[in-house]
Tab-separated table of C-alpha atoms and ligand atoms in Angstrom:
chain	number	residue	atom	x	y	z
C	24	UNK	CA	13.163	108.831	60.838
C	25	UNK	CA	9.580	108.627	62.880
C	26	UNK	CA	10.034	107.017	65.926
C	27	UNK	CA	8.048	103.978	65.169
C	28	UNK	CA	11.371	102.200	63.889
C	29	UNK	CA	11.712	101.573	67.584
C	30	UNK	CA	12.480	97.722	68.460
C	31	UNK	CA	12.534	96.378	71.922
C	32	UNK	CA	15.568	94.878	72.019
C	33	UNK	CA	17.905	93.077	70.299
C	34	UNK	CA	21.758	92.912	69.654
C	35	UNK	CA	23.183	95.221	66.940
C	36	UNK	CA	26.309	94.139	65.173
C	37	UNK	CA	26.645	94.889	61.595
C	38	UNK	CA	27.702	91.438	60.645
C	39	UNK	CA	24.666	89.380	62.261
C	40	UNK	CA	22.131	91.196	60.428
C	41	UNK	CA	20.341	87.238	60.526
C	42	UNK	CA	20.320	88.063	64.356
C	43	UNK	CA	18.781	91.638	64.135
C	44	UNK	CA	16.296	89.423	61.248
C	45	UNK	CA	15.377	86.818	63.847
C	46	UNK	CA	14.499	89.613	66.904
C	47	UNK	CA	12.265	91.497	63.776
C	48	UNK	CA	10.757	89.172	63.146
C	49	UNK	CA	10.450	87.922	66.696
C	50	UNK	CA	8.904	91.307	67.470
C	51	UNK	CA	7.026	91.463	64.125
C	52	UNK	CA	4.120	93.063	66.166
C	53	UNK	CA	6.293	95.623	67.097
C	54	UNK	CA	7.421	96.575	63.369
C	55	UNK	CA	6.221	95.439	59.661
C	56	UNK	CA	9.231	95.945	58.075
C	57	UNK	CA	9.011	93.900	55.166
C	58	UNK	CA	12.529	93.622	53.469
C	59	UNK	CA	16.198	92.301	54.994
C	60	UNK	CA	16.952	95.710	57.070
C	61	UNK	CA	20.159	96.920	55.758
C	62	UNK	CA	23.393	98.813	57.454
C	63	UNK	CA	22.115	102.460	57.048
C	64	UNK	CA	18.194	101.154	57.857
C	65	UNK	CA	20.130	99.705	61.612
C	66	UNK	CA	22.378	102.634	61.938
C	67	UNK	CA	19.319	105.322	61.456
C	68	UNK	CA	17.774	103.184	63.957
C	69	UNK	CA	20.673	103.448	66.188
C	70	UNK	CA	20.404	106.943	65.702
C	71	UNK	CA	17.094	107.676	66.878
C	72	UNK	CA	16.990	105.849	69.595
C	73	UNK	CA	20.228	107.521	70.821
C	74	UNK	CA	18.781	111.246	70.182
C	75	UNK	CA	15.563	109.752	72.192
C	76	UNK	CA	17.285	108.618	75.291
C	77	UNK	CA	18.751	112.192	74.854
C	78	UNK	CA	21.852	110.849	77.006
C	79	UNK	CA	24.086	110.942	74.376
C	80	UNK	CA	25.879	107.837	76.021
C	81	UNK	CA	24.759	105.596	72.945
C	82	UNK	CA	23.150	102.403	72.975
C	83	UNK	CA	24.091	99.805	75.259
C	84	UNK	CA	25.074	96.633	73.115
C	85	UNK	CA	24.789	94.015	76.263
C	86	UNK	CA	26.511	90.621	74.613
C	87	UNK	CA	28.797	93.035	73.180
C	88	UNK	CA	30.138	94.774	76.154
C	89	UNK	CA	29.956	92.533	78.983
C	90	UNK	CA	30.742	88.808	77.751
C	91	UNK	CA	31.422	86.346	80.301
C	92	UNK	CA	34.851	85.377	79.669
C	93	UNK	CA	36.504	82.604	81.546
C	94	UNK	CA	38.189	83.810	84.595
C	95	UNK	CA	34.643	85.642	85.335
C	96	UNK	CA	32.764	82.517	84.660
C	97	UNK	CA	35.428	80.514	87.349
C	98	UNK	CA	35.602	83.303	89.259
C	99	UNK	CA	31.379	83.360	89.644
C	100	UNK	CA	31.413	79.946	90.709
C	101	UNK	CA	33.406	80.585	93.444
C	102	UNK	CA	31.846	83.438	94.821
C	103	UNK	CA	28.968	80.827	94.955
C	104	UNK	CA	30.945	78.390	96.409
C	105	UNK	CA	30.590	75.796	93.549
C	106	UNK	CA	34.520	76.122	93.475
C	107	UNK	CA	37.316	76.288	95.534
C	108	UNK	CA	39.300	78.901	95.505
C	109	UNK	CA	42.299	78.002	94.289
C	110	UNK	CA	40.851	77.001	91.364
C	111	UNK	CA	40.681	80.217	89.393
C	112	UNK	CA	44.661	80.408	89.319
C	113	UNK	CA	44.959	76.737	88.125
C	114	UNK	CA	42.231	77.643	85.184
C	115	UNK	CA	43.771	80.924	84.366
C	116	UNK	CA	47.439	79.138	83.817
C	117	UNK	CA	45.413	76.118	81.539
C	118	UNK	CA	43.664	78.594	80.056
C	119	UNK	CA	47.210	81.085	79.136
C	120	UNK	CA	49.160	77.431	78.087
C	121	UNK	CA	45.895	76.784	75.655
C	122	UNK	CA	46.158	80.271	74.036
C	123	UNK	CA	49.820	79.421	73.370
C	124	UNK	CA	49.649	76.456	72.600
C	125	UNK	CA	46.647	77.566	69.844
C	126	UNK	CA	49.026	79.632	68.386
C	127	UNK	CA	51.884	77.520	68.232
C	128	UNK	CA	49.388	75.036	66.648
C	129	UNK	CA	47.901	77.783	63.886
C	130	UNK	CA	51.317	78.563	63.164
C	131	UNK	CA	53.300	75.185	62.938
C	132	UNK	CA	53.941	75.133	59.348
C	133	UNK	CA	55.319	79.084	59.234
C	134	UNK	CA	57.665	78.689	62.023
C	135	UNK	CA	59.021	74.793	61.395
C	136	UNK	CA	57.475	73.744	63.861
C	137	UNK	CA	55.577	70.775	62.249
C	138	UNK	CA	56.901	66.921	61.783
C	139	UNK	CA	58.923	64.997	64.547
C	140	UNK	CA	60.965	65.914	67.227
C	141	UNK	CA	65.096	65.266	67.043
C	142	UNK	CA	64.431	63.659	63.880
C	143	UNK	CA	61.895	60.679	65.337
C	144	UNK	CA	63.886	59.786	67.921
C	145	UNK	CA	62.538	60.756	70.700
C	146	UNK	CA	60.091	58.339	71.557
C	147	UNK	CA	57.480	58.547	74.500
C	148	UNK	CA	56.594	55.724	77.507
C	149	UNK	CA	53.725	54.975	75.017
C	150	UNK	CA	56.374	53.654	71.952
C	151	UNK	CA	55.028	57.011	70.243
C	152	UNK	CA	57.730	58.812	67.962
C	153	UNK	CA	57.046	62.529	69.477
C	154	UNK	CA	56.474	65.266	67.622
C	155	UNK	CA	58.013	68.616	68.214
C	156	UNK	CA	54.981	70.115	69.046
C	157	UNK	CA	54.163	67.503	71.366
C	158	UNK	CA	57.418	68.050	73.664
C	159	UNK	CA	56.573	72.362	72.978
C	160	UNK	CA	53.139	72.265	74.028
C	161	UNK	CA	54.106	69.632	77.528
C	162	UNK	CA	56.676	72.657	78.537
C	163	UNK	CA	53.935	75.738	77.947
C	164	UNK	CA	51.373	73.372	80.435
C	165	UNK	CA	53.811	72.176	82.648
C	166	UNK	CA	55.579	75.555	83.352
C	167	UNK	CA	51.816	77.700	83.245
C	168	UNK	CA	50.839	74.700	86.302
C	169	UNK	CA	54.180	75.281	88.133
C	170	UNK	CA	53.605	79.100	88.033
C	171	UNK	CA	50.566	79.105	89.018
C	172	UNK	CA	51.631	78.082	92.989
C	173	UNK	CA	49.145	75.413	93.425
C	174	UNK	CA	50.149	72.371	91.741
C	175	UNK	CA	52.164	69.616	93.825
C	176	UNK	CA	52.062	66.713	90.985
C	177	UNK	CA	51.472	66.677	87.363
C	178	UNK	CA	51.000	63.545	84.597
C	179	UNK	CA	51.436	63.794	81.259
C	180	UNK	CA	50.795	61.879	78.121
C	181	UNK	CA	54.741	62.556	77.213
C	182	UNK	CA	56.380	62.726	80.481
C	183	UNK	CA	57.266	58.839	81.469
C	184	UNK	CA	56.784	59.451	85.576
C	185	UNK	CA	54.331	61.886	87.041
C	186	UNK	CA	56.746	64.961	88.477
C	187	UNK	CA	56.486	67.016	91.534
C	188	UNK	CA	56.682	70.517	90.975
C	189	UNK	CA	59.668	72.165	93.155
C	190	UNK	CA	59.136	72.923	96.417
C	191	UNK	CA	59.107	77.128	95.637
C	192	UNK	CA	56.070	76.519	93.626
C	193	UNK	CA	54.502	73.236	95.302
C	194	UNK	CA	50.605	73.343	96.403
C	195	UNK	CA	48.256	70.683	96.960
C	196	UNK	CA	46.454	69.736	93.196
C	197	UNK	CA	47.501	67.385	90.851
C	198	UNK	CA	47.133	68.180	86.894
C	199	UNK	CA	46.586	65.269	84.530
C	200	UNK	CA	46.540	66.194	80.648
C	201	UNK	CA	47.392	65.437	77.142
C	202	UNK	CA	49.315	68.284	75.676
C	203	UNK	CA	48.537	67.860	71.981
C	204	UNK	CA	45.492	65.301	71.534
C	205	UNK	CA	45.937	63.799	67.967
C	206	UNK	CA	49.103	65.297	67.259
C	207	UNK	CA	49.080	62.688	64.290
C	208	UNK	CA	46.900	64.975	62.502
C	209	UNK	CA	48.680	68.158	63.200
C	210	UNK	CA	50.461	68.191	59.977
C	211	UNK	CA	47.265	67.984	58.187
C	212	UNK	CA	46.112	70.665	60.028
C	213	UNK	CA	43.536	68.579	61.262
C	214	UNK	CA	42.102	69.665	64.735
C	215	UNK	CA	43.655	68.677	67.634
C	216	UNK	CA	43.530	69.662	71.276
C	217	UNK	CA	44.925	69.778	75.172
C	218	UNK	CA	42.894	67.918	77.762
C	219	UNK	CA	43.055	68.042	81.247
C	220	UNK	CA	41.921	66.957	84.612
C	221	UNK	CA	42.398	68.491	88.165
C	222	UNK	CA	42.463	66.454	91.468
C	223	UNK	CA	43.095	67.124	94.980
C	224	UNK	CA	46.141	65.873	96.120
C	225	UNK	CA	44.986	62.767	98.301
C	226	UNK	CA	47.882	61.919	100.325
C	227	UNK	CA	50.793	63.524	102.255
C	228	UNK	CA	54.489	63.694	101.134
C	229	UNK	CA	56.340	60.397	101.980
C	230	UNK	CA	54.736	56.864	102.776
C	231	UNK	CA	56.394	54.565	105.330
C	232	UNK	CA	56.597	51.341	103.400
C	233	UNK	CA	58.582	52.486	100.457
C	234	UNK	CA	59.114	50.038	97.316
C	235	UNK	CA	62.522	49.144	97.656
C	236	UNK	CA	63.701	50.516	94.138
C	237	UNK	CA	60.830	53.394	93.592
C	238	UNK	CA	61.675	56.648	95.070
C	239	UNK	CA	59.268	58.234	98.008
C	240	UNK	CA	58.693	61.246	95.918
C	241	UNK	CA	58.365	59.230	93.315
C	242	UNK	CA	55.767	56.978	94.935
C	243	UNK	CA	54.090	59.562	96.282
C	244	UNK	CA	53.629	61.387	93.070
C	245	UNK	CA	52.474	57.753	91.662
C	246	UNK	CA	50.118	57.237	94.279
C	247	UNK	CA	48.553	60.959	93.895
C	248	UNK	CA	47.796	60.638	90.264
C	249	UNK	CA	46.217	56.966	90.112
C	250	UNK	CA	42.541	58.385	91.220
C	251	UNK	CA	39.206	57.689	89.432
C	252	UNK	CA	37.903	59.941	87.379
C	253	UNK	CA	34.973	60.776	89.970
C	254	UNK	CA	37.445	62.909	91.927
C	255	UNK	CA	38.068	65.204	89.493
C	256	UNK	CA	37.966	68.669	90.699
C	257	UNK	CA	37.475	70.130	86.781
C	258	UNK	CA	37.939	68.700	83.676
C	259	UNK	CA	38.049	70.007	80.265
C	260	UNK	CA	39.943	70.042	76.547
C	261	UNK	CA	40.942	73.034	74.331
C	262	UNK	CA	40.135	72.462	70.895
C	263	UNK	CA	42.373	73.961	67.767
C	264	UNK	CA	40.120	73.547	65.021
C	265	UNK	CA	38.409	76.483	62.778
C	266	UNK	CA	37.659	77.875	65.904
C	267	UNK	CA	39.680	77.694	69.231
C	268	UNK	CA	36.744	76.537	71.993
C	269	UNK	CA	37.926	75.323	75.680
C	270	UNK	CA	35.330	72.830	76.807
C	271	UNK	CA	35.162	72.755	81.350
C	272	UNK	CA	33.497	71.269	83.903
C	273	UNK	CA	33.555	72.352	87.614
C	274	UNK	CA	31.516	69.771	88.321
C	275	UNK	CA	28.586	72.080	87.976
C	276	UNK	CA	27.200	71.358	84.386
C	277	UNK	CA	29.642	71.399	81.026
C	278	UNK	CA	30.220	74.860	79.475
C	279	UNK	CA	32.065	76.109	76.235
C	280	UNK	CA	34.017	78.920	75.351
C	281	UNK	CA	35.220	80.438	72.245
C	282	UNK	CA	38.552	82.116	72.204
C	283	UNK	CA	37.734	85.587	70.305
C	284	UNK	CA	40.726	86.387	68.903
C	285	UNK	CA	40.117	89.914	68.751
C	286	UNK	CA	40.494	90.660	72.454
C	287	UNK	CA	42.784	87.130	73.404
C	288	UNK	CA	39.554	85.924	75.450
C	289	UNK	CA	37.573	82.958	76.130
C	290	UNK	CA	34.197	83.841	76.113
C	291	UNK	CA	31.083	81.855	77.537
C	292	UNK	CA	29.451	81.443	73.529
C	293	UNK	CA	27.696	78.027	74.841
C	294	UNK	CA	26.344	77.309	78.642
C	295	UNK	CA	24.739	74.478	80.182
C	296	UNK	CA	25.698	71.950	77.130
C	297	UNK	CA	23.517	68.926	77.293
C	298	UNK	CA	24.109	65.897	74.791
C	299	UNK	CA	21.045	65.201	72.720
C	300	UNK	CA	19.609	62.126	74.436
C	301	UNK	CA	19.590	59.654	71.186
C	302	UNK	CA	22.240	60.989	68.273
C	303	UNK	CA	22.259	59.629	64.430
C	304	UNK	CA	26.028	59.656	64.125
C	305	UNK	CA	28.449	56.932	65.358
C	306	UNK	CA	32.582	57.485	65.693
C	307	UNK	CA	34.399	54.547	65.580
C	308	UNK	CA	37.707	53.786	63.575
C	309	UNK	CA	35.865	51.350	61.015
C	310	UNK	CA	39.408	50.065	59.962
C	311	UNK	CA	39.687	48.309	63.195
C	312	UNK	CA	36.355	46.354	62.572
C	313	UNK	CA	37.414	43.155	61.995
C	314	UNK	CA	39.374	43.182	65.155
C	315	UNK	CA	36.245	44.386	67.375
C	316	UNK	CA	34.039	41.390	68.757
C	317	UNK	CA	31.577	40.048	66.872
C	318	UNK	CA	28.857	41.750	69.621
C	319	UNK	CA	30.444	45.388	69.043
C	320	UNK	CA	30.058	44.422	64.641
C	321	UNK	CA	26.661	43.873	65.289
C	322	UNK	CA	25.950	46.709	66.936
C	323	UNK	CA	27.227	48.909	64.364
C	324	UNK	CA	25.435	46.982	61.645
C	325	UNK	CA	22.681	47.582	63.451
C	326	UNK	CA	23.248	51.332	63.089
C	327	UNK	CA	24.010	51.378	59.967
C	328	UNK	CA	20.753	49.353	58.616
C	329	UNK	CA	18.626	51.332	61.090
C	330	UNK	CA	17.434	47.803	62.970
C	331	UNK	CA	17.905	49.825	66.520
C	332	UNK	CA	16.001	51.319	68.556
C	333	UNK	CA	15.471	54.397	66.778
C	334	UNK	CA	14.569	52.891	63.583
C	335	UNK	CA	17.337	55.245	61.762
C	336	UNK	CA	20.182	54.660	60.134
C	337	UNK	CA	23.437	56.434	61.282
C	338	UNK	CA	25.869	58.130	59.573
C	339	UNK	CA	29.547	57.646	60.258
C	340	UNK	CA	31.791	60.705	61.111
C	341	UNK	CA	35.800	60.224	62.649
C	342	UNK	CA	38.173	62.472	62.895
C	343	UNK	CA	40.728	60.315	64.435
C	344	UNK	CA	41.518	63.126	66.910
C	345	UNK	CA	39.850	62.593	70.155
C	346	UNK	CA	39.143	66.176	70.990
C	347	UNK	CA	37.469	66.503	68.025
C	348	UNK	CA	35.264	63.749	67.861
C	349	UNK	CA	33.968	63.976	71.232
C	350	UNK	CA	33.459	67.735	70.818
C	351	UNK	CA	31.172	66.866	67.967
C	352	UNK	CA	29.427	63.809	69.446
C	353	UNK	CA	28.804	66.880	72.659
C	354	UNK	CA	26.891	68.670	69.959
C	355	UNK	CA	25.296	66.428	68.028
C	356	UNK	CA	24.956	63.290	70.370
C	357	UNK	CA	25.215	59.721	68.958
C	358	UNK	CA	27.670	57.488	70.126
C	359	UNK	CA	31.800	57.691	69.984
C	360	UNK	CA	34.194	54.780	70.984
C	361	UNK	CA	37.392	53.276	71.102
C	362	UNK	CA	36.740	49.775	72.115
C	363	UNK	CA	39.172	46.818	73.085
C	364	UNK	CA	39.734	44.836	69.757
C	365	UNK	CA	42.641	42.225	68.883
C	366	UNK	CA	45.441	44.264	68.502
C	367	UNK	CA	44.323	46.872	71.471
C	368	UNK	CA	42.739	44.265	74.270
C	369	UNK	CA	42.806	47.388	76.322
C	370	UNK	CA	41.583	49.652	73.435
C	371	UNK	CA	44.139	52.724	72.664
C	372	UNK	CA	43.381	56.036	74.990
C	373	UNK	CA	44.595	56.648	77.849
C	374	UNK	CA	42.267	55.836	81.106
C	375	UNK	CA	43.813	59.272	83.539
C	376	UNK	CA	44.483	61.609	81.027
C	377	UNK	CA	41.542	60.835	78.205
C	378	UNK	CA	39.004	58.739	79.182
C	379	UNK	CA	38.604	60.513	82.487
C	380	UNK	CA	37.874	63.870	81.483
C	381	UNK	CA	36.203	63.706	78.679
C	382	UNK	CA	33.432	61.027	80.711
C	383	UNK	CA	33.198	63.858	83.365
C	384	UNK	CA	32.695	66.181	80.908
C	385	UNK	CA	29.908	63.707	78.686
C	386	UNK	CA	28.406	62.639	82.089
C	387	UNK	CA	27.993	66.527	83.599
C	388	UNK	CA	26.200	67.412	79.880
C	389	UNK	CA	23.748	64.194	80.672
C	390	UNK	CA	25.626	61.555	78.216
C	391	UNK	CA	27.236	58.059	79.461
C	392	UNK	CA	31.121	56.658	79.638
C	393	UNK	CA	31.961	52.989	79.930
C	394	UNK	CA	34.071	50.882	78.801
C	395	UNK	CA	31.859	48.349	78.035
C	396	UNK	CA	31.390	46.822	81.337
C	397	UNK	CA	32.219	49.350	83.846
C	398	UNK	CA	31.596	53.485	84.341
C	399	UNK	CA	34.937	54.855	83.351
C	400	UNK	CA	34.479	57.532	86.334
C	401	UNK	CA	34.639	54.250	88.454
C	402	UNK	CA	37.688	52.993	87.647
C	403	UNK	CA	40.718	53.534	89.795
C	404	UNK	CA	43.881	53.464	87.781
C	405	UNK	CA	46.848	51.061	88.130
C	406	UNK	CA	49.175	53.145	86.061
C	407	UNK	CA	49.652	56.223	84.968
C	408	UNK	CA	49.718	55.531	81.223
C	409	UNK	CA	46.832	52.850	81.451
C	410	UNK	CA	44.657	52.199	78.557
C	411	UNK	CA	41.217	51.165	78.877
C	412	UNK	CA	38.304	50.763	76.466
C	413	UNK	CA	36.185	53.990	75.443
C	414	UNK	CA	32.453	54.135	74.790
C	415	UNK	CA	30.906	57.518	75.074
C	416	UNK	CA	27.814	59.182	73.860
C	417	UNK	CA	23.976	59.802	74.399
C	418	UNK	CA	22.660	58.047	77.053
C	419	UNK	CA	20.055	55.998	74.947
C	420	UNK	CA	22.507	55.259	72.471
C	421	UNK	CA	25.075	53.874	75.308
C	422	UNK	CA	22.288	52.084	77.142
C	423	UNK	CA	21.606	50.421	73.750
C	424	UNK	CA	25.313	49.774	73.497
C	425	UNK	CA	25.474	48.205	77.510
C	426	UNK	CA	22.355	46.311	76.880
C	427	UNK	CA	23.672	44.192	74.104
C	428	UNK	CA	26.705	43.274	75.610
C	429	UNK	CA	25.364	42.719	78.887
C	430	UNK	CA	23.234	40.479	76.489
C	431	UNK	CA	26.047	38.887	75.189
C	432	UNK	CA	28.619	38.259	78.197
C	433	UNK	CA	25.278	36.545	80.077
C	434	UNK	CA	25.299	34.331	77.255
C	435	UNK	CA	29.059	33.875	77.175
C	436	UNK	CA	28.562	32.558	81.081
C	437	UNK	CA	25.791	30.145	79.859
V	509	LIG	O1	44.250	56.403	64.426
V	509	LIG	P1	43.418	55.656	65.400
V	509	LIG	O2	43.956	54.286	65.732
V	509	LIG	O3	41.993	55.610	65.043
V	509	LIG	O4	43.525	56.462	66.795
V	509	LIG	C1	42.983	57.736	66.903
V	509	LIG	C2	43.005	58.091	68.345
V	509	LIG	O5	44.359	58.199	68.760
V	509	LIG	C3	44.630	59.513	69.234
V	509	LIG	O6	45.195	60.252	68.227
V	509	LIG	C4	45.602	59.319	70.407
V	509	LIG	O7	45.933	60.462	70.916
V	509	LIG	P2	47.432	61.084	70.962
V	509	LIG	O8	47.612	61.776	69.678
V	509	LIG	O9	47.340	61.986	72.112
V	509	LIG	O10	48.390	59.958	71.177
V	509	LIG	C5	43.277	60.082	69.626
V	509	LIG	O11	43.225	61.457	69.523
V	509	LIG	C6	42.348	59.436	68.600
V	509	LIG	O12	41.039	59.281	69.100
């Protein structure tokens, strides 16, 4: 083979022969090739250019060989100081509880581990029968946190109080998550997912004017976990869906990874995501509708007809599993929401544990949280299990949102 089937560069796996089409044809002036290269036309290729560089040490395939997995990516960030330190242990235990967890979750329905824990009667702070996976996937996290030496609190979704991690394992960060987001669908096999927050631990160990009936640890644990969402440290979710993706924040932009099951790693497959700034999709549990106020109706009708803003009509996508939804509305933009209605005045999630991260996360890709009045990284939490009403999206299709009910509450006052 002459060496004019030289190509400048480009990634060479067999598989993504659309990738090796889009550098051709990228560097077209380089080649007129005119038909879909095949295997043996790359490997001659490969071939050639090996004998040329004549060091025998084959071509260097740069995705290939040096992906960015996760602990480099946290571990890069701290070496430029956008990161504590301690942070790369408390990532690298979420990150070992998400891989078991995602195979717990692919495997449910081989190893019984599907349907309701001690036949539905174990039921959670929340009134929520729990399933087994639920209580499974609360131990992995909470015992990967406790190992990893720097967690001194940690709330969950399914454990009633926030808990203090024993003393031989105690540091100074407090862990917030939801085990198994949407565990309602796990039977389905509908995706579901693990989000989390990190804080600092705010204040020290006991506090003089105890409650007479709460416990100091107790209070102090209490009092450690009810921060807003603007002190996160990192957020991010772990989706268990056709693919297994962790979604983070460090504060420093939002970033996703893909679990490659091949080598058990989480590798950097999307950087720097940034919400499109108007989306054509809205996420709202339509069942609810006639609950919602007659403001929030309107606004969807609006969608729907295309008399907004953009002129288009939406299309309506929901999953019903948080995770997913607002992993999709990240990608796509458009607007996602739980609002209050009649039977939730609050709305349904869960202000610490889902509301919080997932705004950080929305807000550091350039996208808007509220809950219809106020930024949800604003609002300091009363309890640990405190709902609060969920709008989330592109900021021009939240602004549109804000805008008509400021509209409407100025009219309410009238
Ligand atoms: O079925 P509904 O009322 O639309 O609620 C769906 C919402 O409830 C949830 O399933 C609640 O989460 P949990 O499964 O963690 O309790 C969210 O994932 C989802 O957004």
């Amino acid at each position: 083979m002459s060496s004019s089937c030289w190509i400048t560069s480009f990634h060479l796996v067999p598989s993504h022969q659309h990738t090796f089409r889009n550098v051709f044809n990228r560097n077209r002036k380089t080649r007129h090739y005119s038909h879909t290269p095949t295997r043996t036309t790359l490997m001659a290729c490969v071939a050639s250019k090996e004998d040329a560089s004549s060091n025998g040490a084959g071509l260097f395939l740069p995705s290939q060989d040096s992906p960015t997995t996760l602990t480099r990516f946290v571990l890069e960030n701290i070496r430029s100081s956008k990161a504590p330190e301690d942070i790369v242990d408390l990532i690298s235990s979420i990150q070992f509880a998400c891989k078991k967890i995602a195979s717990l979750v692919s495997r449910a329905g081989i190893t019984n581990l599907t349907g309701l824990f001690n036949e539905g009667k174990s039921i959670n702070i929340q009134g929520e029968e729990q399933k087994k996976l639920d209580i499974l996937s609360n131990q992995v996290l909470k015992n990967a946190l406790k190992y990893s030496g720097k967690m001194g609190v940690i709330a969950s979704e399914e454990e009633d109080v926030p808990v203090t991690v024993d003393e031989s394992f105690s540091g100074t960060y407090v862990a917030v998550f939801d085990p198994l987001d949407g565990s309602s669908n796990l039977d389905a096999a509908v995706a579901t997912g693990t989000i989390f927050g990190i804080f600092r631990q705010e204040v020290s160990c006991l506090i003089e004017d105890m409650a007479d009936d709460i416990e100091p640890s107790q209070l102090n644990c209490l009092a450690n976990t009810l921060q807003p969402g603007s002190r996160l440290l990192a957020a991010g979710y772990c989706m268990y869906s056709s693919s297994t993706m962790m979604v983070l924040s460090l504060g420093h932009g939002t970033h996703g990874f893909t679990l490659d099951p091949e080598v058990g790693e989480f590798v950097l497959t999307h950087p720097y995501m940034k919400i499109p700034k108007r989306g054509q999709i809205y996420s709202f549990n339509e069942a609810n509708y006639h609950q919602w106020d007659p403001i929030l109706q309107e606004y969807v009708e609006k969608l729907k007809t295309g008399n907004n803003r953009s002129g288009k009509c939406y299309s309506l996508r929901y999953i019903g599993s948080l995770v997913a939804d607002v992993h999709r509305t990240l990608l796509y933009g458009g607007v996602f929401g739980y609002p209050r209605d009649k039977k939730n005045p609050n709305g349904k999630l869960r202000l610490l544990y889902e509301c919080a991260p997932m705004s950080y996360l929305i807000e550091q890709a350039g996208g808007k949280a509220t809950n219809g009045a106020q930024r949800i990284l604003d609002i300091i939490p009363n309890t640990t299990h405190e709902r609060q009403p969920l709008i989330l999206g592109s900021e021009e299709d939240v602004d549109e949102l804000m805008q008509v009910y400021t509209k409407y509450s100025s009219q309410m006052q009238v």
